[in-house]
mmCIF file of C-alpha atoms in Angstrom:
data_model
loop_
_atom_site.group_PDB
_atom_site.id
_atom_site.type_symbol
_atom_site.label_atom_id
_atom_site.label_comp_id
_atom_site.label_asym_id
_atom_site.label_seq_id
_atom_site.Cartn_x
_atom_site.Cartn_y
_atom_site.Cartn_z
ATOM 1 C CA MET A 926 -20.797 -42.855 15.494
ATOM 2 C CA LYS A 927 -19.695 -42.687 19.222
ATOM 3 C CA LEU A 928 -22.785 -43.461 19.470
ATOM 4 C CA TRP A 929 -23.202 -47.243 17.237
ATOM 5 C CA LYS A 930 -19.593 -47.726 19.177
ATOM 6 C CA SER A 931 -21.402 -47.787 22.634
ATOM 7 C CA LEU A 932 -24.142 -49.643 21.595
ATOM 8 C CA LEU A 933 -21.394 -52.276 20.127
ATOM 9 C CA ALA A 934 -20.446 -52.534 23.733
ATOM 10 C CA ALA A 935 -23.607 -53.007 25.222
ATOM 11 C CA THR A 936 -24.981 -55.774 22.966
ATOM 12 C CA ALA A 937 -21.464 -57.298 23.495
ATOM 13 C CA ILE A 938 -21.787 -56.728 26.941
ATOM 14 C CA ALA A 939 -25.287 -58.246 27.011
ATOM 15 C CA ALA A 940 -24.682 -61.108 24.530
ATOM 16 C CA VAL A 941 -21.614 -62.933 26.542
ATOM 17 C CA SER A 942 -23.429 -62.999 29.805
ATOM 18 C CA MET A 943 -21.565 -66.401 30.503
ATOM 19 C CA THR A 944 -23.507 -67.719 33.890
ATOM 20 C CA GLY A 945 -27.271 -66.751 33.048
ATOM 21 C CA PRO A 946 -29.233 -64.938 35.440
ATOM 22 C CA ALA A 947 -27.422 -63.032 38.553
ATOM 23 C CA GLN A 948 -27.793 -63.855 41.899
ATOM 24 C CA ALA A 949 -28.838 -61.508 44.146
ATOM 25 C CA GLU A 950 -25.635 -61.876 46.138
ATOM 26 C CA ASP A 951 -23.677 -63.030 43.219
ATOM 27 C CA LYS A 952 -20.735 -60.754 42.588
ATOM 28 C CA ARG A 953 -20.405 -59.373 38.639
ATOM 29 C CA ILE A 954 -17.025 -60.009 37.447
ATOM 30 C CA ALA A 955 -16.339 -58.442 33.950
ATOM 31 C CA LEU A 956 -13.374 -60.342 32.290
ATOM 32 C CA VAL A 957 -12.395 -57.295 29.463
ATOM 33 C CA VAL A 958 -10.319 -58.120 26.879
ATOM 34 C CA LYS A 959 -8.652 -56.661 23.752
ATOM 35 C CA ALA A 960 -11.096 -57.588 21.587
ATOM 36 C CA LEU A 961 -13.833 -60.347 20.811
ATOM 37 C CA GLY A 962 -13.356 -62.955 18.607
ATOM 38 C CA ILE A 963 -9.588 -63.626 19.276
ATOM 39 C CA GLY A 964 -8.775 -66.712 20.463
ATOM 40 C CA PHE A 965 -6.737 -66.087 23.148
ATOM 41 C CA PHE A 966 -9.449 -63.927 24.856
ATOM 42 C CA GLU A 967 -12.080 -66.552 24.299
ATOM 43 C CA ALA A 968 -9.609 -69.624 26.048
ATOM 44 C CA ALA A 969 -8.696 -66.912 29.183
ATOM 45 C CA ALA A 970 -13.127 -66.780 29.827
ATOM 46 C CA LYS A 971 -13.189 -70.906 29.681
ATOM 47 C CA GLY A 972 -11.090 -70.601 32.820
ATOM 48 C CA ALA A 973 -12.681 -67.670 33.625
ATOM 49 C CA GLU A 974 -15.976 -69.878 33.932
ATOM 50 C CA GLU A 975 -14.097 -72.360 35.092
ATOM 51 C CA ALA A 976 -13.265 -70.026 38.433
ATOM 52 C CA ALA A 977 -16.337 -69.023 38.991
ATOM 53 C CA LYS A 978 -18.162 -72.304 38.517
ATOM 54 C CA GLU A 979 -15.517 -73.178 41.312
ATOM 55 C CA LEU A 980 -16.548 -70.425 43.499
ATOM 56 C CA GLY A 981 -20.185 -71.013 43.464
ATOM 57 C CA ASP A 982 -20.998 -67.440 43.633
ATOM 58 C CA VAL A 983 -19.964 -65.094 40.346
ATOM 59 C CA GLU A 984 -21.581 -64.326 37.141
ATOM 60 C CA ILE A 985 -19.339 -63.611 34.802
ATOM 61 C CA ILE A 986 -19.708 -60.632 31.650
ATOM 62 C CA TYR A 987 -17.002 -61.342 29.257
ATOM 63 C CA THR A 988 -16.858 -58.195 26.725
ATOM 64 C CA GLY A 989 -14.203 -55.501 24.908
ATOM 65 C CA PRO A 990 -14.505 -54.006 21.859
ATOM 66 C CA THR A 991 -14.951 -54.559 18.788
ATOM 67 C CA ASP A 992 -11.181 -53.844 18.116
ATOM 68 C CA THR A 993 -8.221 -53.136 19.821
ATOM 69 C CA THR A 994 -8.476 -49.555 20.569
ATOM 70 C CA ALA A 995 -8.438 -47.573 23.463
ATOM 71 C CA GLU A 996 -11.667 -45.873 22.932
ATOM 72 C CA GLY A 997 -13.538 -48.805 22.528
ATOM 73 C CA GLN A 998 -12.208 -50.356 26.217
ATOM 74 C CA ILE A 999 -13.405 -46.904 27.430
ATOM 75 C CA GLU A 1000 -16.208 -47.622 26.271
ATOM 76 C CA VAL A 1001 -16.586 -50.155 27.765
ATOM 77 C CA ILE A 1002 -15.489 -49.387 30.306
ATOM 78 C CA ASN A 1003 -18.162 -47.084 31.927
ATOM 79 C CA ALA A 1004 -21.122 -48.877 30.667
ATOM 80 C CA LEU A 1005 -19.713 -51.676 33.235
ATOM 81 C CA ILE A 1006 -19.426 -48.624 35.531
ATOM 82 C CA ALA A 1007 -23.009 -47.925 34.623
ATOM 83 C CA GLN A 1008 -24.503 -51.562 35.602
ATOM 84 C CA LYS A 1009 -22.240 -51.760 38.603
ATOM 85 C CA VAL A 1010 -20.618 -54.332 38.563
ATOM 86 C CA ASP A 1011 -18.475 -55.296 41.665
ATOM 87 C CA ALA A 1012 -15.363 -55.754 39.145
ATOM 88 C CA ILE A 1013 -13.350 -54.899 36.248
ATOM 89 C CA ALA A 1014 -10.321 -57.632 34.887
ATOM 90 C CA ILE A 1015 -9.060 -55.497 31.464
ATOM 91 C CA SER A 1016 -6.667 -56.915 29.238
ATOM 92 C CA ALA A 1017 -5.427 -53.329 28.352
ATOM 93 C CA ASN A 1018 -5.281 -51.976 24.944
ATOM 94 C CA ASP A 1019 -3.145 -48.692 26.166
ATOM 95 C CA GLN A 1020 -1.247 -48.942 29.660
ATOM 96 C CA ASP A 1021 -1.986 -45.072 30.440
ATOM 97 C CA ALA A 1022 -5.121 -44.652 28.445
ATOM 98 C CA LEU A 1023 -7.515 -46.544 30.243
ATOM 99 C CA VAL A 1024 -6.419 -44.540 34.106
ATOM 100 C CA PRO A 1025 -9.558 -42.242 33.929
ATOM 101 C CA ALA A 1026 -12.003 -44.941 33.392
ATOM 102 C CA LEU A 1027 -10.808 -47.023 35.670
ATOM 103 C CA LYS A 1028 -10.471 -44.513 38.767
ATOM 104 C CA LYS A 1029 -13.620 -43.643 37.568
ATOM 105 C CA ALA A 1030 -14.793 -47.039 38.756
ATOM 106 C CA MET A 1031 -12.676 -47.644 41.758
ATOM 107 C CA ASP A 1032 -13.743 -44.583 43.326
ATOM 108 C CA ARG A 1033 -17.699 -46.209 42.490
ATOM 109 C CA GLY A 1034 -16.185 -48.882 44.612
ATOM 110 C CA ILE A 1035 -15.372 -51.001 41.484
ATOM 111 C CA THR A 1036 -12.718 -54.239 42.355
ATOM 112 C CA VAL A 1037 -9.864 -52.959 39.213
ATOM 113 C CA ILE A 1038 -7.285 -55.656 38.020
ATOM 114 C CA SER A 1039 -5.004 -55.579 35.387
ATOM 115 C CA TRP A 1040 -4.003 -59.187 33.670
ATOM 116 C CA ASP A 1041 -2.230 -59.866 30.512
ATOM 117 C CA SER A 1042 -1.116 -56.546 29.223
ATOM 118 C CA GLY A 1043 -0.969 -54.129 32.262
ATOM 119 C CA VAL A 1044 -2.361 -50.725 33.162
ATOM 120 C CA ALA A 1045 -0.467 -48.426 35.219
ATOM 121 C CA ALA A 1046 -0.430 -48.117 38.325
ATOM 122 C CA GLU A 1047 -3.011 -45.580 39.484
ATOM 123 C CA GLY A 1048 -5.396 -47.028 37.486
ATOM 124 C CA ARG A 1049 -5.759 -50.405 39.389
ATOM 125 C CA GLN A 1050 -5.303 -51.987 42.431
ATOM 126 C CA LEU A 1051 -3.094 -54.883 40.820
ATOM 127 C CA HIS A 1052 -1.161 -56.080 37.782
ATOM 128 C CA LEU A 1053 -0.846 -60.096 36.722
ATOM 129 C CA ASN A 1054 1.940 -60.876 35.120
ATOM 130 C CA PRO A 1055 1.702 -64.775 32.559
ATOM 131 C CA SER A 1056 4.691 -65.010 33.842
ATOM 132 C CA SER A 1057 8.503 -62.856 35.847
ATOM 133 C CA ASN A 1058 11.646 -62.149 33.566
ATOM 134 C CA PRO A 1059 13.652 -65.138 35.373
ATOM 135 C CA LEU A 1060 11.518 -67.690 35.314
ATOM 136 C CA ILE A 1061 10.783 -67.360 31.139
ATOM 137 C CA GLY A 1062 14.760 -67.539 30.896
ATOM 138 C CA ASN A 1063 14.901 -70.478 33.331
ATOM 139 C CA MET A 1064 12.135 -72.664 30.616
ATOM 140 C CA ILE A 1065 13.859 -71.531 27.178
ATOM 141 C CA ILE A 1066 17.554 -73.189 28.113
ATOM 142 C CA LYS A 1067 15.318 -76.045 30.221
ATOM 143 C CA LEU A 1068 13.430 -76.935 27.092
ATOM 144 C CA ALA A 1069 16.293 -77.488 25.314
ATOM 145 C CA ALA A 1070 18.645 -78.977 28.274
ATOM 146 C CA ASP A 1071 15.770 -81.188 28.868
ATOM 147 C CA HIS A 1072 15.971 -83.458 25.897
ATOM 148 C CA LEU A 1073 20.264 -83.128 26.044
ATOM 149 C CA PRO A 1074 20.624 -85.853 28.950
ATOM 150 C CA ASP A 1075 24.714 -85.784 27.603
ATOM 151 C CA GLY A 1076 24.680 -82.159 26.683
ATOM 152 C CA GLY A 1077 25.078 -80.006 23.166
ATOM 153 C CA ASP A 1078 25.815 -76.649 21.855
ATOM 154 C CA VAL A 1079 22.754 -74.647 21.546
ATOM 155 C CA ALA A 1080 22.278 -71.426 20.116
ATOM 156 C CA VAL A 1081 20.243 -68.363 20.351
ATOM 157 C CA LEU A 1082 17.923 -66.872 17.421
ATOM 158 C CA SER A 1083 16.793 -63.372 19.484
ATOM 159 C CA ALA A 1084 14.521 -61.193 17.259
ATOM 160 C CA SER A 1085 16.658 -57.909 17.463
ATOM 161 C CA ALA A 1086 19.379 -56.733 19.297
ATOM 162 C CA THR A 1087 17.059 -53.504 20.836
ATOM 163 C CA ALA A 1088 14.518 -56.011 21.891
ATOM 164 C CA THR A 1089 14.156 -55.291 25.751
ATOM 165 C CA ASN A 1090 11.950 -58.355 26.972
ATOM 166 C CA GLN A 1091 14.138 -60.656 24.642
ATOM 167 C CA ASN A 1092 17.445 -59.486 25.716
ATOM 168 C CA THR A 1093 15.949 -59.689 29.233
ATOM 169 C CA TRP A 1094 15.360 -63.093 28.453
ATOM 170 C CA ILE A 1095 18.803 -63.844 27.779
ATOM 171 C CA GLU A 1096 20.104 -62.273 30.009
ATOM 172 C CA GLU A 1097 18.837 -64.307 32.387
ATOM 173 C CA MET A 1098 19.098 -67.295 30.787
ATOM 174 C CA ASN A 1099 22.197 -66.924 30.682
ATOM 175 C CA LYS A 1100 22.072 -66.390 34.781
ATOM 176 C CA VAL A 1101 20.982 -69.864 35.259
ATOM 177 C CA LYS A 1102 22.649 -71.814 32.413
ATOM 178 C CA ASP A 1103 25.428 -73.505 34.874
ATOM 179 C CA ASN A 1104 21.907 -75.308 36.386
ATOM 180 C CA TYR A 1105 22.277 -77.809 33.504
ATOM 181 C CA PRO A 1106 25.270 -79.144 33.064
ATOM 182 C CA GLY A 1107 26.550 -80.087 29.378
ATOM 183 C CA ILE A 1108 24.656 -77.247 27.805
ATOM 184 C CA ASN A 1109 27.416 -75.598 25.735
ATOM 185 C CA VAL A 1110 25.194 -71.044 24.456
ATOM 186 C CA VAL A 1111 27.618 -71.253 21.091
ATOM 187 C CA ALA A 1112 26.308 -67.884 19.800
ATOM 188 C CA THR A 1113 23.171 -65.561 19.589
ATOM 189 C CA VAL A 1114 21.517 -64.582 16.306
ATOM 190 C CA TYR A 1115 19.486 -61.351 15.498
ATOM 191 C CA GLY A 1116 16.490 -62.300 12.806
ATOM 192 C CA ASP A 1117 14.867 -59.692 13.609
ATOM 193 C CA ASP A 1118 11.685 -61.009 13.827
ATOM 194 C CA LEU A 1119 11.712 -61.387 10.068
ATOM 195 C CA ALA A 1120 10.404 -64.620 9.168
ATOM 196 C CA ASP A 1121 13.094 -64.826 5.698
ATOM 197 C CA LYS A 1122 16.195 -63.068 8.054
ATOM 198 C CA SER A 1123 15.139 -65.265 10.678
ATOM 199 C CA TYR A 1124 15.151 -68.293 8.418
ATOM 200 C CA ARG A 1125 18.742 -67.654 6.670
ATOM 201 C CA GLU A 1126 19.724 -66.928 10.223
ATOM 202 C CA ALA A 1127 18.906 -70.433 11.512
ATOM 203 C CA GLN A 1128 20.323 -71.505 7.845
ATOM 204 C CA GLY A 1129 23.837 -69.581 9.126
ATOM 205 C CA LEU A 1130 23.679 -71.695 12.803
ATOM 206 C CA MET A 1131 23.740 -74.722 11.358
ATOM 207 C CA GLN A 1132 26.448 -74.556 9.370
ATOM 208 C CA THR A 1133 28.395 -73.200 11.213
ATOM 209 C CA TYR A 1134 28.399 -74.968 14.471
ATOM 210 C CA PRO A 1135 27.853 -78.529 12.630
ATOM 211 C CA ASP A 1136 27.832 -80.370 16.120
ATOM 212 C CA LEU A 1137 24.469 -77.656 17.295
ATOM 213 C CA LYS A 1138 21.904 -79.681 18.946
ATOM 214 C CA ALA A 1139 19.286 -76.769 19.913
ATOM 215 C CA ILE A 1140 18.060 -74.266 18.851
ATOM 216 C CA ILE A 1141 16.342 -71.603 21.645
ATOM 217 C CA ALA A 1142 14.116 -68.766 19.965
ATOM 218 C CA PRO A 1143 12.047 -66.859 22.052
ATOM 219 C CA THR A 1144 10.609 -65.245 19.662
ATOM 220 C CA SER A 1145 7.018 -66.449 18.167
ATOM 221 C CA VAL A 1146 8.537 -65.425 14.551
ATOM 222 C CA GLY A 1147 11.345 -66.484 15.245
ATOM 223 C CA ILE A 1148 10.635 -70.241 16.120
ATOM 224 C CA VAL A 1149 8.588 -70.753 13.979
ATOM 225 C CA ALA A 1150 11.438 -70.263 10.658
ATOM 226 C CA ALA A 1151 13.978 -71.670 13.361
ATOM 227 C CA ALA A 1152 11.581 -75.054 12.449
ATOM 228 C CA GLN A 1153 10.951 -74.494 9.102
ATOM 229 C CA ALA A 1154 15.222 -74.341 8.252
ATOM 230 C CA VAL A 1155 15.424 -77.312 10.675
ATOM 231 C CA SER A 1156 12.980 -79.048 8.008
ATOM 232 C CA ASP A 1157 14.317 -78.100 4.962
ATOM 233 C CA ALA A 1158 17.859 -79.044 6.120
ATOM 234 C CA GLU A 1159 16.265 -82.154 6.695
ATOM 235 C CA LYS A 1160 17.701 -82.249 10.151
ATOM 236 C CA ALA A 1161 14.512 -82.621 11.878
ATOM 237 C CA GLY A 1162 14.584 -85.103 15.405
ATOM 238 C CA GLU A 1163 18.775 -83.797 15.153
ATOM 239 C CA ILE A 1164 18.121 -80.160 16.251
ATOM 240 C CA ASN A 1165 15.291 -79.028 18.507
ATOM 241 C CA VAL A 1166 13.980 -76.209 18.127
ATOM 242 C CA THR A 1167 12.274 -74.279 21.031
ATOM 243 C CA GLY A 1168 11.514 -71.272 22.768
ATOM 244 C CA LEU A 1169 8.245 -69.291 22.880
ATOM 245 C CA GLY A 1170 5.237 -70.057 20.184
ATOM 246 C CA LEU A 1171 2.030 -69.800 19.453
ATOM 247 C CA PRO A 1172 0.903 -73.134 19.322
ATOM 248 C CA SER A 1173 -1.522 -73.072 15.990
ATOM 249 C CA GLU A 1174 1.563 -71.960 14.682
ATOM 250 C CA MET A 1175 4.258 -74.811 16.458
ATOM 251 C CA ALA A 1176 1.757 -77.728 15.464
ATOM 252 C CA GLY A 1177 3.357 -79.008 12.024
ATOM 253 C CA HIS A 1178 6.717 -78.616 13.239
ATOM 254 C CA ILE A 1179 5.690 -80.414 16.790
ATOM 255 C CA GLU A 1180 4.401 -83.207 14.369
ATOM 256 C CA SER A 1181 7.334 -83.192 11.941
ATOM 257 C CA GLY A 1182 9.578 -83.363 15.048
ATOM 258 C CA ALA A 1183 11.684 -80.055 14.576
ATOM 259 C CA SER A 1184 10.314 -78.608 17.591
ATOM 260 C CA LYS A 1185 9.647 -81.751 20.463
ATOM 261 C CA SER A 1186 8.551 -78.688 22.902
ATOM 262 C CA PHE A 1187 7.922 -75.055 23.292
ATOM 263 C CA ALA A 1188 6.459 -72.221 25.762
ATOM 264 C CA ILE A 1189 3.981 -69.688 25.961
ATOM 265 C CA TRP A 1190 1.104 -69.137 28.242
ATOM 266 C CA ASN A 1191 -1.874 -70.699 28.836
ATOM 267 C CA PRO A 1192 -4.835 -68.466 28.437
ATOM 268 C CA ILE A 1193 -7.066 -70.536 30.272
ATOM 269 C CA ASP A 1194 -5.264 -70.335 34.042
ATOM 270 C CA LEU A 1195 -4.747 -66.549 32.794
ATOM 271 C CA GLY A 1196 -8.437 -66.112 32.948
ATOM 272 C CA TYR A 1197 -9.605 -68.335 35.876
ATOM 273 C CA SER A 1198 -6.076 -66.573 38.006
ATOM 274 C CA ALA A 1199 -6.902 -63.413 37.211
ATOM 275 C CA THR A 1200 -10.992 -64.252 38.164
ATOM 276 C CA MET A 1201 -10.166 -65.420 42.095
ATOM 277 C CA LEU A 1202 -8.049 -62.235 41.839
ATOM 278 C CA ALA A 1203 -10.632 -59.962 41.662
ATOM 279 C CA TYR A 1204 -12.878 -62.297 43.229
ATOM 280 C CA ASN A 1205 -10.454 -62.325 46.734
ATOM 281 C CA LEU A 1206 -10.160 -58.864 46.194
ATOM 282 C CA ALA A 1207 -14.080 -57.404 45.403
ATOM 283 C CA THR A 1208 -15.235 -59.960 48.602
ATOM 284 C CA GLY A 1209 -12.649 -58.206 51.611
ATOM 285 C CA LYS A 1210 -11.180 -61.723 51.354
ATOM 286 C CA ALA A 1211 -7.816 -60.285 50.354
ATOM 287 C CA GLU A 1212 -6.360 -56.929 49.773
ATOM 288 C CA ALA A 1213 -3.763 -55.499 47.307
ATOM 289 C CA ALA A 1214 -0.260 -54.501 49.101
ATOM 290 C CA PRO A 1215 3.145 -54.908 48.236
ATOM 291 C CA GLY A 1216 4.240 -58.472 49.813
ATOM 292 C CA ALA A 1217 0.374 -59.350 49.962
ATOM 293 C CA GLU A 1218 -0.154 -63.367 49.176
ATOM 294 C CA ILE A 1219 -3.974 -63.288 47.110
ATOM 295 C CA PRO A 1220 -4.876 -66.811 46.644
ATOM 296 C CA MET A 1221 -5.696 -68.225 42.829
ATOM 297 C CA GLY A 1222 -7.162 -71.515 43.622
ATOM 298 C CA ARG A 1223 -5.614 -74.499 41.707
ATOM 299 C CA MET A 1224 -2.482 -72.393 40.247
ATOM 300 C CA GLY A 1225 -1.072 -71.847 44.128
ATOM 301 C CA SER A 1226 -0.918 -67.171 45.549
ATOM 302 C CA LEU A 1227 0.514 -64.790 43.591
ATOM 303 C CA THR A 1228 2.787 -62.905 45.408
ATOM 304 C CA LEU A 1229 2.789 -58.871 45.192
ATOM 305 C CA ASP A 1230 5.945 -56.893 44.287
ATOM 306 C CA ASP A 1231 6.188 -53.981 45.400
ATOM 307 C CA GLY A 1232 4.536 -52.230 41.716
ATOM 308 C CA ASN A 1233 1.696 -54.090 43.166
ATOM 309 C CA GLU A 1234 2.582 -56.626 40.107
ATOM 310 C CA GLY A 1235 2.347 -60.780 40.793
ATOM 311 C CA ALA A 1236 3.802 -63.267 38.178
ATOM 312 C CA MET A 1237 1.174 -66.318 37.718
ATOM 313 C CA ALA A 1238 3.485 -68.883 37.153
ATOM 314 C CA ASP A 1239 6.677 -70.740 34.240
ATOM 315 C CA PRO A 1240 5.623 -70.322 30.374
ATOM 316 C CA PHE A 1241 3.257 -73.402 29.880
ATOM 317 C CA VAL A 1242 5.062 -76.071 27.793
ATOM 318 C CA TYR A 1243 3.252 -77.657 25.108
ATOM 319 C CA ASP A 1244 4.508 -80.743 23.285
ATOM 320 C CA SER A 1245 3.017 -83.393 21.792
ATOM 321 C CA SER A 1246 0.901 -84.515 24.750
ATOM 322 C CA ASN A 1247 -1.310 -81.677 24.608
ATOM 323 C CA ILE A 1248 -0.794 -79.533 21.430
ATOM 324 C CA ASP A 1249 -4.251 -80.935 19.646
ATOM 325 C CA ASP A 1250 -5.850 -79.454 22.140
ATOM 326 C CA PHE A 1251 -4.803 -75.663 21.608
ATOM 327 C CA LYS A 1252 -3.930 -75.731 18.437
ATOM 328 C CA ASP A 1253 -7.284 -74.032 17.195
ATOM 329 C CA ILE A 1254 -7.805 -71.787 20.535
ATOM 330 C CA PHE A 1255 -4.424 -69.356 19.342
#
């Protein structure tokens, strides 16, 4: 079974080299994803290819296991070490389990970074976060305020009361809400990332707050459920549902008017940025160290914190102008 998986990984590596035969002077950068066949990561590969074309001397090796396991990624990493690639940029299935294999890669002179889903600090040179907690907190209330020039009542539909990321984003949102005059946050409720409970909580908000103008759901489950509740109540266009969601799940609600816009990361930008970072480290044009600013081409630069992590940008906004470009991707 192990040999078969190794053969699968090696086959995958050979099959998805994206820029043709490498020239002797080309840098070979492996974009390692959680699993092949996922639209989000295939979009990231498009971004990596864009970066390679812009750089001119890069071969992209797009690869990953056939399922989302750490074991599969370790086999892929070992295959890439044997190929003596110049850099590995990985979205990790397990932040700790990959560390020994990635340390082995770095010991062999291979540049290693993580992106999207991070690796523990000892297993990479830097980590690229799609965004940051303050940027997400600001974005979710900005999306509501953008469509309320005269202000109004808004409510938050979160996942669970103990969801660390949700609570952090809401806390960051509350820090900056006074920057949006007239926006009144009337309640925070919890749908526990269950579609039916989130739907009922959205109904409850509409009944309790008849002047409600927006529901902010920083959860891909909650935002869909709230948008459906607003549509079913025939309040599309009257109450705007926004927050963090997936284009594939929100396209219909953008079309109906239940949601005017929402946000999440842009995978094309992520793959592009990861490739630029890996290239600059592999060529010695930049060094990963606290406080360093490392160029990311058209995405600006990544500023590293004390843990050698940085945030790419604001969450990307999806609306009627671009939803068709992304709804079939993820």
